[in-house]
Amino acid sequence: MTIKTISTKAFDDQKPGTSGLRKKTPVFMQPNYLENFVQSIFTAIGGATGKTLVLGGDGRYFNDTAAQTILRMAAANGAKRVIVGQNAVLSTPAASHLIRLYKTDGGIIMSASHNPGGPEEDFGVKFNMPNGGPAPEAVTEAMYAATKTLTEYKTLDTPDIDLSAIGRVDVGGMQVDVVDPVADYATLMESLFDFGAIRAMFTAGFTMRFDAMCAVTGPYAREILENRLGAAPGTVVNGTPLPDFGGMHPDPNPTWAKALMDEMFGPDAPAFGAASDGDGDRNMVVGKGIYVSPSDSLAVLAANAHLAPAYAGGLKGVARSMPTSAAVDRVAEFLGIKDYETPTGWKFFGNLLDEGCVTICGEESFGTGSDHVREKDGLWAVLLWLNILAVRKESVAEILKQHWEKFGRNYYSRHDFEAIETAKADAMMAELRGKLDGLAGVAFDHHLKIAEADDFAYTDPVDGSVSQKQGVRILFQDGSRIVMRLSGTGTEGATLRLYLERYAPGPEGLDLDPQEALRPVIEAAHEIAGITRHSGRKEPDVIT
């Protein structure tokens, strides 16, 4: 086995976004493209010499080949040990757990999360820190800086490793441990929740459907739901991970998980439905005949978390991303606990979790999690819902109804305008930012009057770091809200995310259709930002 130093030229498009570097798969398959970025990761973390790392991915196309490349490079760069999921597969929350469980120096996760996979679709690589969470901005900026000056990378001249066999092998002096991707994670879940109560609920006839969307959570869901909790065989559908996700778009929302939505609103609907995404960190929850928005799900979980053993002592605090609705704020106020508003990106929760400021965090983009790992965790959210249902012995609809009666309802929706020409999207946001100072006091139909408008900035209460321009906020006097930002998770063009919120204190007006309740806010958003004028779009591509 020979260490080879390969000359290379820098690429100018390797700036990581909120969750690492994501590009079309053919881009990553270019000669030296993946290698350059991996070498830049090693540079940014002070080298790989003597380090222990976790490696895994969501099983999408190119995952297996990329894993072999990364292992060769880790060995050539002096890594001591790599813990890799069998067949190079690990869900993102499972990878975070392994980093924490084995106290490693971090991990490399191969995923483009909820984006489609396949030869012409998306691929991604990100680095997670020793706490198990995504690299913070200072580290991703160091990666980007390294990509711009890179002239060579190191690799090992060695055959592929058999990653299908669980066990230990030596690669150029580096120890490679191939582990069961599910076992440690399933054991963690069993320590958090009352599996006995959930098992008894299934035994008594409770039915559910879990759509794994041909993505990574299939084996996890089968082991936990069907094997350990006794859910009926076939509860997990689309449970075999496929490199192209079976042609599905593995994003658990009402648009892409339409088959699950149709079943849950059909005549023979089970009591509970859920779905997860490509790498297992997102979740969608649906009751029989009722959809639970991620913002409402976060609020309900926070209000009822004490029903699960891991959270029986109460929550230290809660945190939400700025675009997420204020529903959880009302729960925090009721519970008398701290409540934090952060920019979009799970990495912003990391310091709060590490410092013990918060226990549960959530994003409107179908991500929820707690301090058990440092990533959002789709199956964790599903299991907490099941624990709550088992203890309360009420339906999802009944739980939501009682929640809204107690706290009021934050009607909420996100409208995505996808693949807008980047220059046009940037021009729209620049024009909008130029208007902000003059928006206070502007009134619209339906008695909507703007109280204030700003470009959200965040100062981390733990390390004092400042993040600017995190999204435009337009706040109305009645508590309604518009947020607009361009997403950093796509691979082509720009996605405008338009977040819409309107608060109904109750007791009247708690059972409206969300899109109808939000109509005045939607119209105001289009008028303020000139969305159609800039993008040519009148309607969003995806409504969640």
Coordinates of C-alpha atoms in Angstrom, one line a residue:
M1 CA 0.0 0.0 0.0
T2 CA 1.5 3.3 -1.2
I3 CA 0.6 6.8 -0.2
K4 CA 0.2 8.8 -3.3
T5 CA 0.2 12.6 -3.6
I6 CA -1.9 13.8 -6.5
S7 CA -1.6 17.2 -8.0
T8 CA -4.8 19.0 -8.5
K9 CA -6.4 22.4 -9.4
A10 CA -8.8 24.3 -7.2
F11 CA -12.5 24.4 -8.1
D12 CA -14.3 27.7 -7.6
D13 CA -17.7 26.3 -6.6
Q14 CA -17.0 24.4 -3.4
K15 CA -18.5 26.7 -0.8
P16 CA -20.5 24.7 1.7
G17 CA -24.1 25.7 2.4
T18 CA -26.1 25.3 5.6
S19 CA -25.5 21.5 5.4
G20 CA -22.2 21.0 3.7
L21 CA -21.5 20.9 0.0
R22 CA -24.3 19.8 -2.3
K23 CA -24.1 19.5 -6.1
K24 CA -25.4 17.3 -8.9
T25 CA -23.9 13.9 -8.7
P26 CA -22.0 14.2 -12.0
V27 CA -20.3 17.3 -10.5
F28 CA -19.0 15.2 -7.6
M29 CA -17.9 12.5 -10.0
Q30 CA -15.6 14.8 -11.9
P31 CA -11.9 13.9 -11.5
N32 CA -10.6 15.3 -8.2
Y33 CA -13.8 17.1 -7.2
L34 CA -14.7 14.9 -4.2
E35 CA -11.0 14.5 -3.4
N36 CA -10.4 18.2 -3.3
F37 CA -13.3 18.8 -0.9
V38 CA -12.4 16.0 1.4
Q39 CA -8.7 17.1 1.6
S40 CA -10.1 20.6 2.4
I41 CA -12.1 19.2 5.2
F42 CA -9.0 17.6 6.7
T43 CA -7.2 20.9 6.3
A44 CA -9.9 22.8 8.1
I45 CA -10.0 20.5 11.1
G46 CA -6.2 20.6 11.6
G47 CA -5.4 17.5 9.7
A48 CA -6.5 13.9 10.1
T49 CA -3.4 12.5 11.8
G50 CA -4.2 10.4 14.8
K51 CA -8.0 11.1 14.5
T52 CA -10.9 8.8 14.8
L53 CA -13.8 9.5 12.5
V54 CA -17.3 8.2 11.7
L55 CA -18.3 7.7 8.0
G56 CA -21.6 6.9 6.5
G57 CA -24.3 8.2 4.1
D58 CA -27.9 7.8 3.1
G59 CA -27.2 5.1 0.4
R60 CA -27.9 7.4 -2.6
Y61 CA -26.1 6.9 -5.9
F62 CA -22.3 7.3 -5.7
N63 CA -22.4 6.8 -1.9
D64 CA -20.5 3.5 -2.1
T65 CA -17.8 4.8 -4.4
A66 CA -17.4 8.0 -2.5
A67 CA -17.0 6.1 0.8
Q68 CA -14.0 4.1 -0.7
T69 CA -12.4 7.3 -1.8
I70 CA -12.8 8.9 1.6
L71 CA -11.4 5.9 3.4
R72 CA -8.3 5.8 1.2
M73 CA -7.8 9.5 1.8
A74 CA -8.3 9.2 5.6
A75 CA -5.7 6.5 5.7
A76 CA -3.2 8.5 3.6
N77 CA -3.7 11.5 5.8
G78 CA -2.9 9.6 8.9
A79 CA -6.3 8.9 10.5
K80 CA -6.1 6.3 13.3
R81 CA -9.6 4.8 12.9
V82 CA -12.8 5.1 10.9
I83 CA -16.1 3.7 12.1
V84 CA -18.2 3.2 9.0
G85 CA -21.8 1.9 8.7
Q86 CA -22.3 -1.4 6.9
N87 CA -22.4 -0.8 3.1
A88 CA -21.3 2.8 4.0
V89 CA -24.9 3.6 5.2
L90 CA -25.8 5.6 8.3
S91 CA -28.7 7.9 8.9
T92 CA -27.6 11.3 9.8
P93 CA -28.9 11.1 13.4
A94 CA -27.3 7.7 13.8
A95 CA -24.0 9.1 12.6
S96 CA -24.3 11.9 15.1
H97 CA -25.0 9.3 17.9
L98 CA -22.0 7.2 16.9
I99 CA -19.7 10.3 17.0
R100 CA -20.9 11.0 20.5
L101 CA -21.1 7.4 21.7
Y102 CA -17.5 6.6 20.7
K103 CA -16.2 10.2 21.4
T104 CA -14.7 10.5 18.0
D105 CA -13.1 13.6 16.4
G106 CA -16.1 14.0 14.1
G107 CA -17.5 12.4 11.1
I108 CA -18.1 12.7 7.4
I109 CA -21.7 12.3 6.2
M110 CA -22.5 11.6 2.5
S111 CA -26.0 13.0 1.8
A112 CA -28.0 15.6 0.1
S113 CA -30.7 15.1 2.7
H114 CA -34.2 15.4 1.2
N115 CA -33.0 16.1 -2.3
P116 CA -33.5 13.4 -5.0
G117 CA -30.8 10.9 -5.7
G118 CA -29.5 9.1 -8.9
P119 CA -27.0 9.4 -11.6
E120 CA -28.3 12.9 -12.7
E121 CA -29.6 14.0 -9.3
D122 CA -28.0 15.2 -6.1
F123 CA -25.1 14.3 -3.9
G124 CA -23.6 16.0 -0.8
V125 CA -20.8 15.8 1.7
K126 CA -20.6 17.5 5.1
F127 CA -18.5 17.3 8.2
N128 CA -19.9 16.9 11.7
M129 CA -17.9 18.0 14.8
P130 CA -16.9 16.0 17.8
N131 CA -20.2 17.0 19.5
G132 CA -22.0 15.2 16.7
G133 CA -23.4 18.4 15.2
P134 CA -22.8 20.0 11.8
A135 CA -19.7 22.1 11.4
P136 CA -20.3 25.8 12.4
E137 CA -19.7 28.6 10.0
A138 CA -16.2 29.3 11.1
V139 CA -15.2 25.7 10.1
T140 CA -17.2 25.7 6.8
E141 CA -15.5 29.0 5.9
A142 CA -12.1 27.4 6.6
M143 CA -13.1 24.5 4.3
Y144 CA -14.0 26.9 1.6
A145 CA -10.8 28.9 2.0
A146 CA -8.8 25.6 1.7
T147 CA -10.6 24.6 -1.5
K148 CA -9.5 27.8 -3.1
T149 CA -5.7 27.3 -2.5
L150 CA -5.5 23.5 -2.8
T151 CA -2.8 22.1 -5.1
E152 CA -2.6 18.5 -4.0
Y153 CA -4.3 15.7 -2.0
K154 CA -3.2 12.4 -0.5
T155 CA -4.7 9.0 -1.1
L156 CA -3.7 5.4 -0.6
D157 CA -3.1 3.0 -3.5
T158 CA -5.2 0.1 -2.2
P159 CA -8.1 -2.1 -3.3
D160 CA -11.7 -1.4 -2.2
I161 CA -12.6 -2.5 1.3
D162 CA -15.5 -5.0 1.7
L163 CA -18.0 -2.8 3.5
S164 CA -20.7 -5.4 3.5
A165 CA -19.0 -7.5 6.2
I166 CA -19.3 -6.3 9.8
G167 CA -16.0 -6.4 11.5
R168 CA -12.5 -4.8 11.6
V169 CA -9.9 -4.5 8.9
D170 CA -6.6 -2.7 8.6
V171 CA -6.1 -0.2 5.8
G172 CA -2.5 1.1 5.6
G173 CA -2.3 1.2 9.3
M174 CA -5.7 2.7 9.8
Q175 CA -8.3 0.7 11.7
V176 CA -11.6 0.4 9.9
D177 CA -14.6 -0.8 11.9
V178 CA -17.6 -1.7 9.8
V179 CA -20.6 -1.6 12.2
D180 CA -24.3 -2.4 12.2
P181 CA -25.9 1.0 11.2
V182 CA -29.1 0.4 13.2
A183 CA -28.2 -1.4 16.5
D184 CA -26.7 1.5 18.5
Y185 CA -29.3 3.9 17.4
A186 CA -32.2 1.6 18.2
T187 CA -30.8 1.0 21.7
L188 CA -30.6 4.8 22.2
M189 CA -34.3 5.1 21.2
E190 CA -35.3 2.4 23.7
S191 CA -33.5 4.3 26.5
L192 CA -35.5 7.5 25.8
F193 CA -39.1 6.3 25.3
D194 CA -41.5 4.0 27.1
F195 CA -41.4 1.1 24.6
G196 CA -43.6 -1.0 26.9
A197 CA -46.4 1.5 26.7
I198 CA -46.1 1.9 23.0
R199 CA -45.9 -1.9 22.5
A200 CA -49.1 -2.3 24.6
M201 CA -50.8 0.3 22.3
F202 CA -49.9 -1.7 19.2
T203 CA -51.0 -4.9 20.9
A204 CA -54.4 -3.3 21.6
G205 CA -54.9 -2.7 17.9
F206 CA -53.3 0.7 17.2
T207 CA -52.4 1.0 13.5
M208 CA -50.0 3.2 11.7
R209 CA -48.1 3.7 8.4
F210 CA -44.5 4.7 8.1
D211 CA -43.3 5.8 4.7
A212 CA -39.5 5.5 4.5
M213 CA -39.6 6.8 0.9
C214 CA -37.1 4.2 -0.3
A215 CA -34.5 6.1 1.8
V216 CA -32.2 5.4 4.7
T217 CA -34.8 5.0 7.5
G218 CA -36.4 1.9 6.2
P219 CA -34.2 -0.6 8.1
Y220 CA -34.3 1.6 11.3
A221 CA -38.1 1.8 11.2
R222 CA -38.5 -1.9 10.6
E223 CA -36.2 -2.8 13.5
I224 CA -37.8 -0.3 15.9
L225 CA -41.5 -0.2 14.9
E226 CA -42.1 -3.8 13.7
N227 CA -39.5 -5.8 15.5
R228 CA -39.1 -4.1 18.9
L229 CA -42.5 -2.4 19.2
G230 CA -44.7 -5.0 17.6
A231 CA -46.3 -2.9 14.9
A232 CA -47.9 -5.1 12.2
P233 CA -45.7 -6.4 9.4
G234 CA -46.1 -4.0 6.5
T235 CA -46.4 -1.0 8.8
V236 CA -43.2 0.3 7.1
V237 CA -43.7 0.9 3.4
N238 CA -41.0 1.8 0.8
G239 CA -38.6 0.4 3.4
T240 CA -35.8 -0.7 1.2
P241 CA -33.2 2.0 0.6
L242 CA -32.5 2.5 -3.1
P243 CA -29.7 4.6 -4.8
D244 CA -32.3 6.6 -6.6
F245 CA -34.9 6.4 -3.9
G246 CA -37.1 4.5 -6.3
G247 CA -37.5 7.6 -8.4
M248 CA -39.2 9.3 -5.4
H249 CA -38.3 12.8 -4.1
P250 CA -37.4 11.8 -0.5
D251 CA -38.8 14.9 1.2
P252 CA -41.5 14.1 3.7
N253 CA -44.1 16.8 3.0
P254 CA -47.7 16.6 1.8
T255 CA -46.5 17.2 -1.8
W256 CA -43.9 14.5 -2.1
A257 CA -45.4 12.0 0.4
K258 CA -48.8 12.2 -1.4
A259 CA -49.4 8.5 -1.2
L260 CA -49.2 8.6 2.6
M261 CA -51.5 11.7 2.7
D262 CA -54.0 10.0 0.4
E263 CA -54.1 7.0 2.7
M264 CA -54.3 9.1 5.9
F265 CA -57.3 11.0 4.5
G266 CA -58.9 7.9 3.0
P267 CA -61.8 5.8 4.3
D268 CA -59.5 3.1 5.8
A269 CA -56.9 5.4 7.3
P270 CA -54.8 4.0 10.2
A271 CA -54.6 6.1 13.4
F272 CA -51.2 7.5 12.7
G273 CA -49.0 8.2 9.8
A274 CA -45.4 9.4 9.4
A275 CA -42.6 9.7 6.9
S276 CA -38.9 10.5 6.9
D277 CA -36.5 11.8 4.3
G278 CA -33.3 10.7 2.4
D279 CA -30.9 10.7 5.4
G280 CA -33.4 10.2 8.2
D281 CA -33.3 13.6 9.9
R282 CA -36.7 15.0 8.9
N283 CA -40.2 13.8 9.7
M284 CA -43.8 14.4 8.7
V285 CA -46.6 13.5 11.1
V286 CA -50.2 12.9 10.0
G287 CA -53.2 11.8 12.1
K288 CA -56.3 10.2 10.7
G289 CA -57.8 12.9 8.6
I290 CA -55.5 15.6 9.9
Y291 CA -52.1 17.0 8.9
V292 CA -49.7 18.2 11.6
S293 CA -47.6 21.1 10.5
P294 CA -43.9 20.9 11.6
S295 CA -44.4 24.1 13.7
D296 CA -47.4 22.6 15.4
S297 CA -45.6 19.3 15.9
L298 CA -42.8 21.1 17.7
A299 CA -45.2 22.9 20.0
V300 CA -47.2 19.7 20.8
L301 CA -44.0 17.7 21.5
A302 CA -42.7 20.4 23.8
A303 CA -46.0 20.6 25.7
N304 CA -46.1 16.8 26.1
A305 CA -42.5 15.7 26.3
H306 CA -42.7 15.0 30.0
L307 CA -44.8 12.0 29.2
A308 CA -41.7 10.2 27.9
P309 CA -39.1 8.9 30.4
A310 CA -36.2 10.8 29.0
Y311 CA -38.0 14.1 29.5
A312 CA -40.0 13.4 32.6
G313 CA -38.0 16.0 34.6
G314 CA -39.1 18.8 32.3
L315 CA -37.3 20.7 29.6
K316 CA -34.4 23.1 30.1
G317 CA -35.6 25.2 27.2
V318 CA -36.7 25.2 23.6
A319 CA -35.3 26.6 20.4
R320 CA -36.8 27.2 17.0
S321 CA -35.4 28.5 13.7
M322 CA -36.5 32.0 12.9
P323 CA -38.9 31.0 10.1
T324 CA -40.6 28.4 12.3
S325 CA -44.0 29.6 13.7
A326 CA -44.2 31.1 17.2
A327 CA -46.4 28.3 18.4
V328 CA -43.7 26.8 20.6
D329 CA -43.0 30.2 22.1
R330 CA -46.4 30.1 23.7
V331 CA -45.7 26.7 25.2
A332 CA -42.3 27.9 26.5
E333 CA -44.0 30.9 28.2
F334 CA -46.6 28.6 29.8
L335 CA -43.9 26.2 31.0
G336 CA -41.7 29.1 32.3
I337 CA -38.7 27.9 30.3
K338 CA -36.2 29.7 28.0
D339 CA -37.1 30.1 24.3
Y340 CA -34.5 30.9 21.6
E341 CA -34.9 32.0 18.0
T342 CA -32.0 31.1 15.7
P343 CA -31.2 31.3 12.0
T344 CA -32.0 28.4 9.7
G345 CA -29.6 25.6 10.0
W346 CA -29.3 22.9 12.7
K347 CA -25.8 23.9 13.5
F348 CA -27.1 27.0 15.3
F349 CA -28.8 24.8 17.9
G350 CA -25.5 23.1 18.7
N351 CA -24.1 25.6 21.2
L352 CA -27.5 25.9 23.0
L353 CA -27.7 22.1 23.3
D354 CA -24.0 21.7 24.4
E355 CA -24.5 24.4 27.1
G356 CA -27.6 22.8 28.4
C357 CA -29.7 25.8 27.5
V358 CA -32.4 23.8 25.6
T359 CA -33.7 20.2 25.4
I360 CA -35.8 20.3 22.3
C361 CA -35.3 22.2 19.0
G362 CA -37.2 22.4 15.8
E363 CA -37.4 23.8 12.3
E364 CA -40.4 24.4 10.1
S365 CA -38.6 22.4 7.4
F366 CA -39.8 19.1 9.0
G367 CA -36.8 18.9 11.4
T368 CA -37.2 18.2 15.1
G369 CA -34.8 16.8 17.7
S370 CA -33.5 16.9 21.2
D371 CA -30.2 16.8 23.2
H372 CA -29.9 13.0 22.6
V373 CA -27.9 13.8 19.4
R374 CA -26.8 17.0 17.7
E375 CA -28.9 16.6 14.5
K376 CA -32.6 16.7 13.8
D377 CA -34.0 13.2 14.0
G378 CA -37.0 12.0 12.1
L379 CA -37.6 8.7 13.9
W380 CA -37.1 10.3 17.3
A381 CA -40.0 12.7 16.6
V382 CA -42.2 9.8 15.4
L383 CA -41.4 7.8 18.6
L384 CA -42.1 10.8 20.9
W385 CA -45.5 11.2 19.2
L386 CA -46.2 7.5 19.7
N387 CA -45.2 7.8 23.4
I388 CA -47.6 10.7 23.8
L389 CA -50.4 8.9 22.0
A390 CA -49.8 5.8 24.2
V391 CA -50.0 7.7 27.4
R392 CA -52.8 10.2 26.6
K393 CA -54.9 7.5 24.8
E394 CA -56.3 10.2 22.5
S395 CA -56.2 10.7 18.7
V396 CA -53.9 13.1 17.0
A397 CA -56.9 15.2 16.1
E398 CA -58.0 15.4 19.7
I399 CA -54.5 16.3 20.9
L400 CA -54.2 19.1 18.4
K401 CA -57.7 20.4 19.1
Q402 CA -57.0 20.6 22.9
H403 CA -53.6 22.2 22.2
W404 CA -55.1 25.0 20.1
E405 CA -57.9 25.6 22.6
K406 CA -55.3 26.1 25.3
F407 CA -52.6 28.1 23.4
G408 CA -54.4 29.5 20.3
R409 CA -53.5 28.5 16.8
N410 CA -50.6 29.8 14.7
Y411 CA -51.9 29.2 11.1
Y412 CA -48.7 28.6 9.1
S413 CA -47.5 27.6 5.7
R414 CA -44.4 27.6 3.6
H415 CA -44.5 28.4 -0.2
D416 CA -41.5 27.3 -2.2
F417 CA -40.7 28.8 -5.5
E418 CA -38.0 26.5 -6.9
A419 CA -35.1 26.9 -9.3
I420 CA -35.5 30.6 -9.9
E421 CA -32.7 32.1 -12.0
T422 CA -30.2 33.1 -9.3
A423 CA -29.7 36.6 -10.6
K424 CA -33.4 37.3 -10.6
A425 CA -33.8 35.9 -7.1
D426 CA -30.9 38.0 -5.8
A427 CA -32.4 41.1 -7.4
M428 CA -35.7 40.5 -5.7
M429 CA -34.1 40.1 -2.3
A430 CA -31.9 43.2 -2.8
E431 CA -35.0 45.3 -3.8
L432 CA -36.9 43.9 -0.8
R433 CA -34.1 44.7 1.6
G434 CA -34.0 48.2 0.2
K435 CA -37.6 48.7 1.1
L436 CA -37.4 47.6 4.8
D437 CA -36.9 50.9 6.5
G438 CA -40.0 52.3 4.9
L439 CA -42.4 49.5 5.6
A440 CA -43.5 50.2 9.2
G441 CA -47.0 51.6 9.2
V442 CA -47.9 50.4 5.7
A443 CA -51.4 48.9 5.8
F444 CA -53.0 46.2 3.5
D445 CA -56.5 44.9 3.1
H446 CA -58.1 42.9 5.9
H447 CA -56.7 45.2 8.5
L448 CA -53.1 44.1 8.1
K449 CA -50.7 46.8 9.2
I450 CA -47.0 46.4 9.4
A451 CA -45.4 46.9 12.8
E452 CA -41.8 46.5 11.8
A453 CA -39.6 44.9 9.2
D454 CA -36.0 43.8 9.4
D455 CA -33.2 41.5 8.1
F456 CA -32.8 38.9 10.9
A457 CA -29.4 38.9 12.6
Y458 CA -28.4 36.5 15.3
T459 CA -25.9 36.8 18.1
D460 CA -25.1 33.4 19.6
P461 CA -25.6 33.7 23.4
V462 CA -22.9 31.1 24.0
D463 CA -19.9 32.2 21.9
G464 CA -21.0 35.7 20.8
S465 CA -20.7 34.9 17.1
V466 CA -22.9 37.0 14.8
S467 CA -24.8 35.9 11.7
Q468 CA -26.2 38.6 9.5
K469 CA -28.8 38.6 6.7
Q470 CA -30.6 35.4 7.8
G471 CA -33.9 36.3 6.3
V472 CA -36.3 39.2 5.8
R473 CA -39.0 39.5 8.4
I474 CA -42.2 41.5 8.1
L475 CA -44.1 41.6 11.3
F476 CA -47.7 42.8 11.5
Q477 CA -49.5 44.4 14.4
D478 CA -51.9 41.5 14.9
G479 CA -49.0 39.0 15.3
S480 CA -49.1 37.9 11.6
R481 CA -45.7 37.4 10.0
I482 CA -44.0 37.1 6.6
V483 CA -40.5 35.7 6.3
M484 CA -38.6 35.5 3.0
R485 CA -35.2 33.9 2.4
L486 CA -33.3 32.1 -0.3
S487 CA -32.5 28.5 0.5
G488 CA -29.0 27.1 0.6
T489 CA -30.0 23.4 0.2
G490 CA -30.7 23.2 -3.5
T491 CA -28.2 22.4 -6.2
E492 CA -29.4 24.6 -9.1
G493 CA -30.8 28.1 -9.3
A494 CA -32.3 29.6 -6.2
T495 CA -35.3 28.5 -4.1
L496 CA -37.4 31.3 -2.6
R497 CA -38.9 30.2 0.7
L498 CA -41.9 32.3 1.7
Y499 CA -43.1 31.6 5.2
L500 CA -46.5 32.8 6.2
E501 CA -48.1 33.0 9.7
R502 CA -51.3 34.3 11.3
Y503 CA -52.3 33.9 14.9
A504 CA -55.8 33.1 16.0
P505 CA -56.1 33.3 19.8
G506 CA -59.5 31.4 19.9
P507 CA -61.9 30.3 20.9
E508 CA -63.4 31.1 17.5
G509 CA -61.6 30.6 14.2
L510 CA -59.4 27.6 15.2
D511 CA -60.7 25.2 12.5
L512 CA -60.1 27.0 9.2
D513 CA -58.2 25.7 6.2
P514 CA -54.7 27.2 6.7
Q515 CA -54.4 28.5 3.1
E516 CA -57.7 30.3 3.5
A517 CA -56.8 31.7 6.9
L518 CA -53.5 32.9 5.5
R519 CA -54.9 34.4 2.2
P520 CA -54.5 38.1 3.3
V521 CA -50.9 37.5 4.4
I522 CA -50.1 35.7 1.1
E523 CA -51.5 38.6 -0.9
A524 CA -49.5 41.1 1.1
A525 CA -46.3 39.1 0.6
H526 CA -46.7 39.0 -3.2
E527 CA -47.4 42.7 -3.3
I528 CA -44.5 43.7 -1.0
A529 CA -41.8 41.5 -2.7
G530 CA -43.1 41.6 -6.3
I531 CA -42.6 37.8 -6.6
T532 CA -44.4 37.4 -9.9
R533 CA -42.6 40.5 -11.4
H534 CA -39.2 39.1 -10.5
S535 CA -39.7 35.4 -10.9
G536 CA -42.5 35.1 -13.5
R537 CA -44.3 32.8 -11.0
K538 CA -47.7 33.3 -9.7
E539 CA -48.0 30.0 -7.8
P540 CA -45.4 28.2 -5.7
D541 CA -44.0 24.8 -6.7
V542 CA -44.5 23.3 -3.3
I543 CA -46.9 24.2 -0.4
T544 CA -46.3 22.8 3.0

